[in-house]
Short mmCIF file of C-alpha atoms in Angstrom, two decimals:
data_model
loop_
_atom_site.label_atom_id
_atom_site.label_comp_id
_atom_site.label_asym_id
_atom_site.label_seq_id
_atom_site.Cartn_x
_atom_site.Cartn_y
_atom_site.Cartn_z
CA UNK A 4 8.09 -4.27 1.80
CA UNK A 5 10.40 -5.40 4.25
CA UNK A 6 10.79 -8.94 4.23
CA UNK A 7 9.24 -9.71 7.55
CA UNK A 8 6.07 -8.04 5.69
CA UNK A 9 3.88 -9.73 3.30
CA UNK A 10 0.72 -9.33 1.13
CA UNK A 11 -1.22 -12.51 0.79
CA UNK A 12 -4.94 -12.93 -0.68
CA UNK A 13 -7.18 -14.11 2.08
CA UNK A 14 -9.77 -16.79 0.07
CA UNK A 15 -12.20 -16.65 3.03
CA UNK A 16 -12.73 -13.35 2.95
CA UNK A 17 -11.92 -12.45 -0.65
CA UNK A 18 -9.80 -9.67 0.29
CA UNK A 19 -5.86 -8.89 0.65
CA UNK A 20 -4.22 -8.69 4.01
CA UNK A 21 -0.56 -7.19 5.11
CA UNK A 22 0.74 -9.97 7.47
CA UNK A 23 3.71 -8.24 9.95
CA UNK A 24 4.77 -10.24 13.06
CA UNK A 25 1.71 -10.24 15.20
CA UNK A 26 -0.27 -7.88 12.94
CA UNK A 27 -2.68 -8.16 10.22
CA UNK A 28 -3.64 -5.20 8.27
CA UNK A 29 -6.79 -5.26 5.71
CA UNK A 30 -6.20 -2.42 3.58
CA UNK A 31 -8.86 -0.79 1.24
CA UNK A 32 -8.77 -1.26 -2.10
CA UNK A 33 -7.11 2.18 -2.99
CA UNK A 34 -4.16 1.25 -0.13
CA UNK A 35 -4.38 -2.16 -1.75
CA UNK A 36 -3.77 0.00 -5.78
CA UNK A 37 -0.66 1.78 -3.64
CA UNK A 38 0.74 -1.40 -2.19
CA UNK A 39 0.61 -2.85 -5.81
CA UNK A 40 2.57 0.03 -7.48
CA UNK A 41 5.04 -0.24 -4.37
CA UNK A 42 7.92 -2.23 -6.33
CA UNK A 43 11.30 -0.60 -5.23
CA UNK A 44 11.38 0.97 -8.54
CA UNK A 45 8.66 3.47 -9.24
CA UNK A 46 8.73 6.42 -7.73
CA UNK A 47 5.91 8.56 -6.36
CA UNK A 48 5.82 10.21 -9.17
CA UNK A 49 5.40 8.20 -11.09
CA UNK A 50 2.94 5.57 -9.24
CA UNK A 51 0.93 9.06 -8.83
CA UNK A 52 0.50 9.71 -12.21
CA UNK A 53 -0.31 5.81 -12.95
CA UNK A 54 -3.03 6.48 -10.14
CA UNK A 55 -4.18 9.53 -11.48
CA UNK A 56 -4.68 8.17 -14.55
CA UNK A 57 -6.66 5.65 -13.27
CA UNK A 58 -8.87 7.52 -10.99
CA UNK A 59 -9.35 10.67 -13.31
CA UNK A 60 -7.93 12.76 -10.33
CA UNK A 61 -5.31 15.46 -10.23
CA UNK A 62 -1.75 14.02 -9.90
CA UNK A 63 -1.13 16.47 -7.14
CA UNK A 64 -4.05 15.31 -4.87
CA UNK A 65 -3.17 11.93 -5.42
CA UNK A 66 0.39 12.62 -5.21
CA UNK A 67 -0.19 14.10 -1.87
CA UNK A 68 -2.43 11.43 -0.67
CA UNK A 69 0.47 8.75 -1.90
CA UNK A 70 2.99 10.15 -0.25
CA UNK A 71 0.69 10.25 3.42
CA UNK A 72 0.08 6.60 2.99
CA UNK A 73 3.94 5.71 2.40
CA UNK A 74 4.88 7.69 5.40
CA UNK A 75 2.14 6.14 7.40
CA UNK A 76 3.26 3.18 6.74
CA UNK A 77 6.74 3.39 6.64
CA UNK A 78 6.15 4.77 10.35
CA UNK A 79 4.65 1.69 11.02
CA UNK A 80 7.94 -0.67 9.16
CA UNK A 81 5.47 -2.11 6.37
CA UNK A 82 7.57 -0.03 3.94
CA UNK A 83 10.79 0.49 3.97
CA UNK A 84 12.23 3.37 1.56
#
């Protein structure tokens, strides 16, 4: 994440948010497994097949469904690549 970006547990509402500069996102909890794998290091392959794994899916579909969220929100500067 860029570092005007941030993820930060919201107590009150027991969730995560994505705080931008005038924008709060709440993402689900399947965004919220991307954001986590999101380190600078990992690459979609490889945080597909750590989903994958996790959700007894095919890597492609998830792989597919990774990369659509990382564009989506790379459009939007919460990612950077």
């Amino acid at each position: 994440m860029p570092s005007h970006v941030r993820l930060q547990f919201d107590p009150v509402r027991g969730r995560y948010a994505v705080l931008a500069p005038e924008r709060v996102y709440w993402p689900d909890d399947i965004a919220f497994d991307i954001l986590k794998l999101c380190d600078g290091e990992r690459t979609i392959a490889a945080m597909s097949a750590t989903l994958a794994a996790e959700y007894a899916a095919p890597v492609e579909t998830i792989e597919a469904d990774v990369m659509e969220f990382i564009q989506q929100w790379m459009d939007l500067r919460l990612l950077t690549p």
